[in-house]
PDB file of C-alpha atoms in Angstrom:
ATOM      1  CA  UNK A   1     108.523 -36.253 172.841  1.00 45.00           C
ATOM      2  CA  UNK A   2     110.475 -37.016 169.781  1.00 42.00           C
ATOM      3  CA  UNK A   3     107.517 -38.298 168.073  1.00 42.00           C
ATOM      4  CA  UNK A   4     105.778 -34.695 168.768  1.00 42.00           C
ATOM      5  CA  UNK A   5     108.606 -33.110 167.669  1.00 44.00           C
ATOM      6  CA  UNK A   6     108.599 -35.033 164.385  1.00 41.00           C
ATOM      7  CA  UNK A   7     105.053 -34.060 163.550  1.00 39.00           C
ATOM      8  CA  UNK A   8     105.661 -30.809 164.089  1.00 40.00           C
ATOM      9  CA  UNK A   9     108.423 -30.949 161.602  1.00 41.00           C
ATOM     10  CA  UNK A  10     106.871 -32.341 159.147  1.00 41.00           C
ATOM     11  CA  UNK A  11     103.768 -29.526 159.294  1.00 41.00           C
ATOM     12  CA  UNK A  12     106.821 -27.443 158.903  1.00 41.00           C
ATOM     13  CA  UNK A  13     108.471 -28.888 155.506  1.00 42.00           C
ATOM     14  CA  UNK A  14     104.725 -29.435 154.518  1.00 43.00           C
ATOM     15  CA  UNK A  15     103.341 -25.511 154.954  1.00 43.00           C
ATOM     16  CA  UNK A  16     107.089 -24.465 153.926  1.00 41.00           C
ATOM     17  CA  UNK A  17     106.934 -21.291 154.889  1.00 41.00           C
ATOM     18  CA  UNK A  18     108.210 -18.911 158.362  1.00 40.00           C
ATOM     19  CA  UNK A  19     104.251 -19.347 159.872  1.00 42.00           C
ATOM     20  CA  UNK A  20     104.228 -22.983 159.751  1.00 35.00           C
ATOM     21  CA  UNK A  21     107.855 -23.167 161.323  1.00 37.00           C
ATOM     22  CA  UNK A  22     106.983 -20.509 164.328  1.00 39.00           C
ATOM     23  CA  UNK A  23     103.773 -22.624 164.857  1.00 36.00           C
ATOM     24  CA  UNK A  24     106.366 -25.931 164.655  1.00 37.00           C
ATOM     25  CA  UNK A  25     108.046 -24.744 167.796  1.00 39.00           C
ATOM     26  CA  UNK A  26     105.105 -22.986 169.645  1.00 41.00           C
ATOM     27  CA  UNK A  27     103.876 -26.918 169.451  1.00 42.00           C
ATOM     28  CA  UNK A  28     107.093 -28.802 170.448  1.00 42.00           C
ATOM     29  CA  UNK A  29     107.297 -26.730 173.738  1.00 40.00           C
ATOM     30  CA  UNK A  30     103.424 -27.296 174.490  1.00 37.00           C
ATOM     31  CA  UNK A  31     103.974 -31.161 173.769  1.00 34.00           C
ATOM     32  CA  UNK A  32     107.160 -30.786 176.182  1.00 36.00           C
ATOM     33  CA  UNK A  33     104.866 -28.830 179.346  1.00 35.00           C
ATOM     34  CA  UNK A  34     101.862 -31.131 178.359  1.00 37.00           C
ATOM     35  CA  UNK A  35     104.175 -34.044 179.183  1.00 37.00           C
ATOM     36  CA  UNK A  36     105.609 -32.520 182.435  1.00 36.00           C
ATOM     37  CA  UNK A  37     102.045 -31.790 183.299  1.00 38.00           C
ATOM     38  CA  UNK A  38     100.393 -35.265 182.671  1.00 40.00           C
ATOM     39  CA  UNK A  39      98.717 -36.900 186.071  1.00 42.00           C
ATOM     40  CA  UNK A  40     100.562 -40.005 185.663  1.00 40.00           C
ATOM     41  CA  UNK A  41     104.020 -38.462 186.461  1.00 39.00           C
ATOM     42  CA  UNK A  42     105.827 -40.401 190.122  1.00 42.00           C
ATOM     43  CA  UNK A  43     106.820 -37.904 192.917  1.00 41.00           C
ATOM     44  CA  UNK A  44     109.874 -37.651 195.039  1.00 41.00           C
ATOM     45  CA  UNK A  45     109.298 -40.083 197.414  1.00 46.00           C
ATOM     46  CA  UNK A  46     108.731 -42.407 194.492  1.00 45.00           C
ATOM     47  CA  UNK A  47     104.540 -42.676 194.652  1.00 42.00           C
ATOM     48  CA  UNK A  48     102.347 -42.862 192.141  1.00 43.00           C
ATOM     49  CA  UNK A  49     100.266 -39.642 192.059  1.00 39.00           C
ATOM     50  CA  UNK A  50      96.428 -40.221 191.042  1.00 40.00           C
ATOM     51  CA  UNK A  51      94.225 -37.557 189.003  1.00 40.00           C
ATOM     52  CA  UNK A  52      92.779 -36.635 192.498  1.00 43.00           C
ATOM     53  CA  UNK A  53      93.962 -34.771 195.433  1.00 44.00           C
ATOM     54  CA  UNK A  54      97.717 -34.175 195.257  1.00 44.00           C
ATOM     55  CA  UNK A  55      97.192 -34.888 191.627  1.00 47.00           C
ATOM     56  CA  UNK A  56      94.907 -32.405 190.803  1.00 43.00           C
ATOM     57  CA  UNK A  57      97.407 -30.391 192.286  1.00 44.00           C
ATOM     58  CA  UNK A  58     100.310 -31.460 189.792  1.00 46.00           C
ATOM     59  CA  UNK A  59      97.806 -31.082 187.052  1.00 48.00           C
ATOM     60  CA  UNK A  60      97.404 -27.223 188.276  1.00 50.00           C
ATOM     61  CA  UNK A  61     100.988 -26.789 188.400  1.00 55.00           C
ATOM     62  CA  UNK A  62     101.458 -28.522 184.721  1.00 60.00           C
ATOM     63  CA  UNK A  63      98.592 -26.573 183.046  1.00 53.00           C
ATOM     64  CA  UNK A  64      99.861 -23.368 184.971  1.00 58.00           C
ATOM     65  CA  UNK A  65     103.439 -24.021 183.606  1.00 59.00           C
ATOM     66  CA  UNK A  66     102.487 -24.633 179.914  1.00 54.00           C
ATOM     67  CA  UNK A  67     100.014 -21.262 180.222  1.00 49.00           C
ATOM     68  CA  UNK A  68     103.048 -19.311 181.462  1.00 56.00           C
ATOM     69  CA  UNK A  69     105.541 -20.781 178.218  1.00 57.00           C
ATOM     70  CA  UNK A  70     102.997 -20.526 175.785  1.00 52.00           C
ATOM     71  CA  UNK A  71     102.765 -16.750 176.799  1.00 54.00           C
ATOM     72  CA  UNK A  72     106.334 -16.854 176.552  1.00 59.00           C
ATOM     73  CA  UNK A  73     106.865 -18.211 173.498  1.00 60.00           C
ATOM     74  CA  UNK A  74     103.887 -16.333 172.419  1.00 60.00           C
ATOM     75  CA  UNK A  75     105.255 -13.263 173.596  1.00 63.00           C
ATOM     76  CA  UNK A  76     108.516 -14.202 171.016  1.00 69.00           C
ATOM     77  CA  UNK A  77     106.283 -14.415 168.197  1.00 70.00           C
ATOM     78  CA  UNK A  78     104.739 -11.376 169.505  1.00 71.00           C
ATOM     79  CA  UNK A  79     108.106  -9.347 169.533  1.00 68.00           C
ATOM     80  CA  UNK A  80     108.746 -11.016 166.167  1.00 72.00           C
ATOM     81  CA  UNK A  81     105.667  -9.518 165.158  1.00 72.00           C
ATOM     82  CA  UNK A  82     106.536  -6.239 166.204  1.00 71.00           C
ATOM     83  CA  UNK A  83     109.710  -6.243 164.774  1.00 73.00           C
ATOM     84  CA  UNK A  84     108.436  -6.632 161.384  1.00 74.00           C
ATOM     85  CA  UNK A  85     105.709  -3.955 162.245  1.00 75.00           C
ATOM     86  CA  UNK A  86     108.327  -1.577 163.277  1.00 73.00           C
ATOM     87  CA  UNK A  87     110.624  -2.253 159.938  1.00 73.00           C
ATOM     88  CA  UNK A  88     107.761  -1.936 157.513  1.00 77.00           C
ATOM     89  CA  UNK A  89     106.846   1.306 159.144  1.00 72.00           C
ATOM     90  CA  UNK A  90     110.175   2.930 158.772  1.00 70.00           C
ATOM     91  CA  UNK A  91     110.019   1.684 154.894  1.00 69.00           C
ATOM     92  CA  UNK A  92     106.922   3.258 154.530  1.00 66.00           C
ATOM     93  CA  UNK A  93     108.160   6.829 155.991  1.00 64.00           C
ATOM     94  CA  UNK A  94     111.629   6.508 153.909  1.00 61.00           C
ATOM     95  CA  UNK A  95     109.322   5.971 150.843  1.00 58.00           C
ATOM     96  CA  UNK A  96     106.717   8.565 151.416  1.00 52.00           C
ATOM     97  CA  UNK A  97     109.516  11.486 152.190  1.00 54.00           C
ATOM     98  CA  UNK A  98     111.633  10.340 149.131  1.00 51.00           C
ATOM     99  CA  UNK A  99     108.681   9.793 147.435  1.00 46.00           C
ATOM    100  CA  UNK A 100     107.580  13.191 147.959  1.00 40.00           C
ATOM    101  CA  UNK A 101     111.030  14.524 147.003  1.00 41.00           C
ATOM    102  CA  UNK A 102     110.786  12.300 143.758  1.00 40.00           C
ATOM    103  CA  UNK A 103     108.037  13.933 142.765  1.00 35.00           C
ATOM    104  CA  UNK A 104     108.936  17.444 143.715  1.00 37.00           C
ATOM    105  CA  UNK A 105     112.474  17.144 141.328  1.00 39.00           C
ATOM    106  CA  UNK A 106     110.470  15.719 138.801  1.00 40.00           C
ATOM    107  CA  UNK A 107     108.115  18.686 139.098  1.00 37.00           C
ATOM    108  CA  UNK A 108     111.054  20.995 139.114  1.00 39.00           C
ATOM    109  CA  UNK A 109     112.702  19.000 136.000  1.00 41.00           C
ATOM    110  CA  UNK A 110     109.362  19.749 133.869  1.00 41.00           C
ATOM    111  CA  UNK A 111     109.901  23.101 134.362  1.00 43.00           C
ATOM    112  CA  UNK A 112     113.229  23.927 133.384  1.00 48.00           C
ATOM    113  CA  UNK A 113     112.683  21.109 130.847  1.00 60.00           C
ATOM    114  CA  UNK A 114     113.851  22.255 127.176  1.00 62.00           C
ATOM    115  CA  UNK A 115     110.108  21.945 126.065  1.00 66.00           C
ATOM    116  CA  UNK A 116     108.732  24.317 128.757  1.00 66.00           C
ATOM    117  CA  UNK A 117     111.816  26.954 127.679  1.00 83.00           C
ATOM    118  CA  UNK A 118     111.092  27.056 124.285  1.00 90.00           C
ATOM    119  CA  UNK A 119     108.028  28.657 122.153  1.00 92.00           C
ATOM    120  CA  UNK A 120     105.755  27.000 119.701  1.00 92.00           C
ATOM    121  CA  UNK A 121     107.309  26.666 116.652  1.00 94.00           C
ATOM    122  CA  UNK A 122     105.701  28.253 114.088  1.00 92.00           C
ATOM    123  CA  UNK A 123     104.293  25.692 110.842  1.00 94.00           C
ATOM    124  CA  UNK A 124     106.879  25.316 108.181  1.00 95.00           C
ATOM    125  CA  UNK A 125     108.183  22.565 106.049  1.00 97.00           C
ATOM    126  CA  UNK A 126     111.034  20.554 105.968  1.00 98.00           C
ATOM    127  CA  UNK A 127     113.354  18.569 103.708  1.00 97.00           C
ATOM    128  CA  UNK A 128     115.517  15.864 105.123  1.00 96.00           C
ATOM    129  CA  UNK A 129     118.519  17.740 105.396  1.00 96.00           C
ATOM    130  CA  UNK A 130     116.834  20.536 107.382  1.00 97.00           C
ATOM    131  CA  UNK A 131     114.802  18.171 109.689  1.00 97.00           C
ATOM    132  CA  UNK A 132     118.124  16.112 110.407  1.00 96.00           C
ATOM    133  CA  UNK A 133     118.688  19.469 112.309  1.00 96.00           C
ATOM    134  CA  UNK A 134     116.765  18.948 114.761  1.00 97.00           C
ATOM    135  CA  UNK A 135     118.330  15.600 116.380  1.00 95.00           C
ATOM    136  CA  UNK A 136     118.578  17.010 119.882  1.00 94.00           C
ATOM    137  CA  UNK A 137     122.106  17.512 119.960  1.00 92.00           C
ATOM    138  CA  UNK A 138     122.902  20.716 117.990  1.00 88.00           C
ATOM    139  CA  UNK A 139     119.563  22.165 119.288  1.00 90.00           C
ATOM    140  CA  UNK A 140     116.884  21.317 122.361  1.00 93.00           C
ATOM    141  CA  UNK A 141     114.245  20.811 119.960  1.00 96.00           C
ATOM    142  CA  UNK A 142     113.387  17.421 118.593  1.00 97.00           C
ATOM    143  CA  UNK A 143     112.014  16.907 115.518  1.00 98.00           C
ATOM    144  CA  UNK A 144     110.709  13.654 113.812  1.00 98.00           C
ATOM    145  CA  UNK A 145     108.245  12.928 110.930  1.00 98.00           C
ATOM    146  CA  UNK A 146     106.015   9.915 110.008  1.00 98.00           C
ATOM    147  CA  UNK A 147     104.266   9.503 106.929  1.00 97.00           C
ATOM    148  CA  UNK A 148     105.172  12.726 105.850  1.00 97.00           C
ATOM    149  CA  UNK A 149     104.533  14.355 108.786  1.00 98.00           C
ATOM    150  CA  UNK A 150     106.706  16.444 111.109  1.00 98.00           C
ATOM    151  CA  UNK A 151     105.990  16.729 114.922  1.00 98.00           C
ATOM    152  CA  UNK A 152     108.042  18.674 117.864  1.00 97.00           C
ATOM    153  CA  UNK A 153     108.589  15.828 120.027  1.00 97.00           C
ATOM    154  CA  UNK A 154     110.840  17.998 122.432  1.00 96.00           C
ATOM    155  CA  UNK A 155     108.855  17.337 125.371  1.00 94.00           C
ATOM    156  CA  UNK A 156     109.073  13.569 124.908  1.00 95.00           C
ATOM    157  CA  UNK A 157     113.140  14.047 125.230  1.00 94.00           C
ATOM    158  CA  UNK A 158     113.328  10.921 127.450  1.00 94.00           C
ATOM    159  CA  UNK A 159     112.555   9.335 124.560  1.00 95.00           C
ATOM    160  CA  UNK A 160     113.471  11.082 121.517  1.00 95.00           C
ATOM    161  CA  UNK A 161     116.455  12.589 123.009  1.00 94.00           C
ATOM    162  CA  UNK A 162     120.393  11.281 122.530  1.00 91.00           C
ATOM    163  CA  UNK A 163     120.038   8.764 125.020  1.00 91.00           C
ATOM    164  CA  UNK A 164     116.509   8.074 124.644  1.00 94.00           C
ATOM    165  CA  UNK A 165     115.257   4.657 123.871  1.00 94.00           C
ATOM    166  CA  UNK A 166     113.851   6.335 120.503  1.00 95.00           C
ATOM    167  CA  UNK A 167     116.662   8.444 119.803  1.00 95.00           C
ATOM    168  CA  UNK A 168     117.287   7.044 116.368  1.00 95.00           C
ATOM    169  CA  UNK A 169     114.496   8.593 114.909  1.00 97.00           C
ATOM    170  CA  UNK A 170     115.086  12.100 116.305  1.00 97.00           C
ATOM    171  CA  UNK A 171     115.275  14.572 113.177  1.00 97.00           C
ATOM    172  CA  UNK A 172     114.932  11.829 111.271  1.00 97.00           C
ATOM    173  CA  UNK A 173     111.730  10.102 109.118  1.00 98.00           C
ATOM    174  CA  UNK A 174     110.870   7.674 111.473  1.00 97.00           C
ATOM    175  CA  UNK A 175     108.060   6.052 109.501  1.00 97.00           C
ATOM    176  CA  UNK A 176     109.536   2.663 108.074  1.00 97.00           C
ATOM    177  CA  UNK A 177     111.080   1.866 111.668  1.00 96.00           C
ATOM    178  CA  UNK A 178     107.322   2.171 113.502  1.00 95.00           C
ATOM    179  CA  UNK A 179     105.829   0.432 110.173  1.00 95.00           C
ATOM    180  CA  UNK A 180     108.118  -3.032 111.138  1.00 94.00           C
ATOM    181  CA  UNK A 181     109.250  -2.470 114.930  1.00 93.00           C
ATOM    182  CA  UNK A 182     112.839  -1.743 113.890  1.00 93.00           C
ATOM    183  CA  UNK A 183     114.860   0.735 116.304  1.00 91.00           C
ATOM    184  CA  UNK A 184     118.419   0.272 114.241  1.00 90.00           C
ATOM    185  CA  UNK A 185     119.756   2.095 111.374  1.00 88.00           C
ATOM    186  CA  UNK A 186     118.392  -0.377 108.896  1.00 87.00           C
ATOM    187  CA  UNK A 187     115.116   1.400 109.653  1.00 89.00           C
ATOM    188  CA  UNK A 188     116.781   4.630 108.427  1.00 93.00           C
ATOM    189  CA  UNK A 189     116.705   5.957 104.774  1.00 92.00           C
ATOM    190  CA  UNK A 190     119.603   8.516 103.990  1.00 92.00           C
ATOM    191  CA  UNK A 191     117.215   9.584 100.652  1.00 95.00           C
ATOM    192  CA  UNK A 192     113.608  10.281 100.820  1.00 96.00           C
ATOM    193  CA  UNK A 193     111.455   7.348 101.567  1.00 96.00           C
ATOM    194  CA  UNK A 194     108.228   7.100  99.662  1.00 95.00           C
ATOM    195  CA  UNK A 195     107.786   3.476 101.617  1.00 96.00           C
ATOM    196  CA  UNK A 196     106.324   1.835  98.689  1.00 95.00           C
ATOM    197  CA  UNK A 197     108.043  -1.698  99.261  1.00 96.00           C
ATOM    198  CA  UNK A 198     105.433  -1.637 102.494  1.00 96.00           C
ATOM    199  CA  UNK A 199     102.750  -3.999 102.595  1.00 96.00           C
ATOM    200  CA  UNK A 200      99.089  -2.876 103.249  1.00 97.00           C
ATOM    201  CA  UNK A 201      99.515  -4.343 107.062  1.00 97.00           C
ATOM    202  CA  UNK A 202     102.889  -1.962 107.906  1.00 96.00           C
ATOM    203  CA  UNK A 203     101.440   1.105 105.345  1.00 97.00           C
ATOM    204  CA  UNK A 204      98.179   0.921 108.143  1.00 97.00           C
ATOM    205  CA  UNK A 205     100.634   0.596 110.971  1.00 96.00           C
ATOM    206  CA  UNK A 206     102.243   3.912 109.610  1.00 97.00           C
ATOM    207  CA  UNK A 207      98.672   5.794 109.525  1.00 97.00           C
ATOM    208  CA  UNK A 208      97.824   4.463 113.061  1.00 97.00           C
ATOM    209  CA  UNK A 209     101.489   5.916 114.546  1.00 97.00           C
ATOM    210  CA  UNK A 210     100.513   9.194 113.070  1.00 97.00           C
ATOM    211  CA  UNK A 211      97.324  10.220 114.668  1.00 97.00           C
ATOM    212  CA  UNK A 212      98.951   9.222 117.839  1.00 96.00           C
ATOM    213  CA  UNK A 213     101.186  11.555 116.946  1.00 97.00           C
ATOM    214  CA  UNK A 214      98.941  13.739 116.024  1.00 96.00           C
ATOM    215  CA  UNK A 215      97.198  13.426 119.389  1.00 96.00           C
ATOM    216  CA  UNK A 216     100.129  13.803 121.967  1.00 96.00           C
ATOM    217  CA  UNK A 217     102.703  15.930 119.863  1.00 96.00           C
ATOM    218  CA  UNK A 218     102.385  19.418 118.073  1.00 95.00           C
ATOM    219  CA  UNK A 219     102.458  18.970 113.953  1.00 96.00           C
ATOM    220  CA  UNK A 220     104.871  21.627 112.172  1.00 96.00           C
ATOM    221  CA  UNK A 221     104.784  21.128 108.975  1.00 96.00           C
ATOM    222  CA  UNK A 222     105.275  18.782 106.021  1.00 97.00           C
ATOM    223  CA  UNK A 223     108.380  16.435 105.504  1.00 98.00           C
ATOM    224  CA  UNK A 224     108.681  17.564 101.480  1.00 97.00           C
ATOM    225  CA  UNK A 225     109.548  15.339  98.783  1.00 96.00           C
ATOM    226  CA  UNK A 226     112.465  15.827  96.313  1.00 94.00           C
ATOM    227  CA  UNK A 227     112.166  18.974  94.357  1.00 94.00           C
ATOM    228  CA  UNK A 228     109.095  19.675  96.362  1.00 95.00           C
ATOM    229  CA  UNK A 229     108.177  23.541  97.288  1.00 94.00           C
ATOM    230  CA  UNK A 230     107.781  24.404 100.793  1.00 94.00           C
ATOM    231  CA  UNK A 231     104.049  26.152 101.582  1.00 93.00           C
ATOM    232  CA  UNK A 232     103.683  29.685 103.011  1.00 90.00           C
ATOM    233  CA  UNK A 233     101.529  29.228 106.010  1.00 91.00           C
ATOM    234  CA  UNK A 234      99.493  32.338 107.054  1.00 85.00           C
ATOM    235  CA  UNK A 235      99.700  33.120 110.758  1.00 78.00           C
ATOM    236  CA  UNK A 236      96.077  32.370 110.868  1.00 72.00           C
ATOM    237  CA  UNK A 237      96.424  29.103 109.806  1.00 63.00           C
ATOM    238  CA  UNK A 238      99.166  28.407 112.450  1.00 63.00           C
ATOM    239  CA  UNK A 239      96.783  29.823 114.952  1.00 63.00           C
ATOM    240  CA  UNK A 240      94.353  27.573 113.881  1.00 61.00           C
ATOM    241  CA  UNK A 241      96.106  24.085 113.323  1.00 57.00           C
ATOM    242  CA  UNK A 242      97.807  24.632 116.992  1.00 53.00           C
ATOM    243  CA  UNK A 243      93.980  25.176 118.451  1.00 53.00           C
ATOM    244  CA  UNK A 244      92.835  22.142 117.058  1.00 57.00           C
ATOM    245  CA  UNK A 245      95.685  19.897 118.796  1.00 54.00           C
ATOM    246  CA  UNK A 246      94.928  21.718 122.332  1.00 52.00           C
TER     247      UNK A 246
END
């Protein structure tokens, strides 16, 4: 019996996992009955019982025994089972009906979301000091431009915002800082930054980061150089530049 019991142990360290441990002991208790069970065992009155006759009967009685604990400690693994079942399904429910609530709040945020409460703004252009205005913190919207361009990023807050990941660059020129990967002040040019130290590889980089701008965000205007006028922009032409980002 101890030799059964070591083989099953050593299935056990070899699968090492909970299956091949359950299975260990299912096997040690049908070693255990099968032993019990055997035809060879002596009876009472201290005769040796043969496979026939009385035997036969012993054998019954062994084979009926080992059926009834291997329901038994099947029905362990069975409750085990169900236990499991039963734990999994309540996880399941908690997540769905959070879930759902998640996603309703969130739903609920969008809306009163600074983005969704304020209007387009109209086209216009920008020097430094007026786009370091719109940081997020004296106003809701968020401005930022990249290679010379200004985009609302208001309803990217979450990023963009004070405590954003990105919030560096809000109402700032965020160009140099997407050109080389840097999200720290060094990225950060108090003066206007012509980025002319870039190299052809970070000056592409730039371009790339602006029609993705271009494609997600709403463009408002020009980030203007020093002594540079600001355009007039016709209503019609703010019409039309907002039509061609929906």
């Amino acid at each position: 019996m101890g030799g059964a019991g070591g083989v099953g142990e050593g299935r056990g360290r070899g699968g090492g996992g909970r299956r091949w441990r359950a299975v260990m002991a299912a096997g040690d208790g049908d070693v255990k009955l099968g032993t019990l069970g055997s035809g060879s065992e002596s009876s009472s009155d201290g005769s040796s019982e043969s496979p026939g006759g009385a035997g036969a009967a012993a054998e019954g009685g062994g084979w009926a025994a080992a059926v009834l604990a291997l329901l038994t400690g099947g029905g362990e693994m069975l409750l085990n089972v169900a236990l499991v079942a039963l734990v999994l399904l309540g996880a399941y429910r908690l997540w769905v009906r959070w879930g759902r609530r998640g996603l309703g709040s969130g739903a609920g945020a969008g809306e009163e979301s600074p983005a969704a409460s304020l209007p387009r703004m109209k086209k216009r252009d920008f020097s430094l000091e007026q786009l370091r205005q719109y940081d997020g913190s004296r106003t809701p919207r968020i401005l930022l431009a990249v290679n010379g361009k200004v985009f609302d990023v208001t309803k990217g807050s979450k990023f963009y915002g004070p405590a954003g990941p990105y919030g560096i660059f809000a109402g700032r020129d965020a160009s140099r800082g997407l050109a080389t990967f840097c999200l720290d002040k060094d990225a950060l040019r108090d003066e206007y930054d012509d980025l002319s130290d870039l190299n052809a590889v970070q000056m592409e980089s730039v371009r790339e980061w602006e029609m993705q701008f271009k494609e997600k965000y709403d463009y408002v205007g020009r980030l203007l150089k020093p002594g540079e006028e600001p355009s007039e922009y016709t209503d019609e032409e703010d019409t039309k530049d907002h039509n061609k980002q929906d």
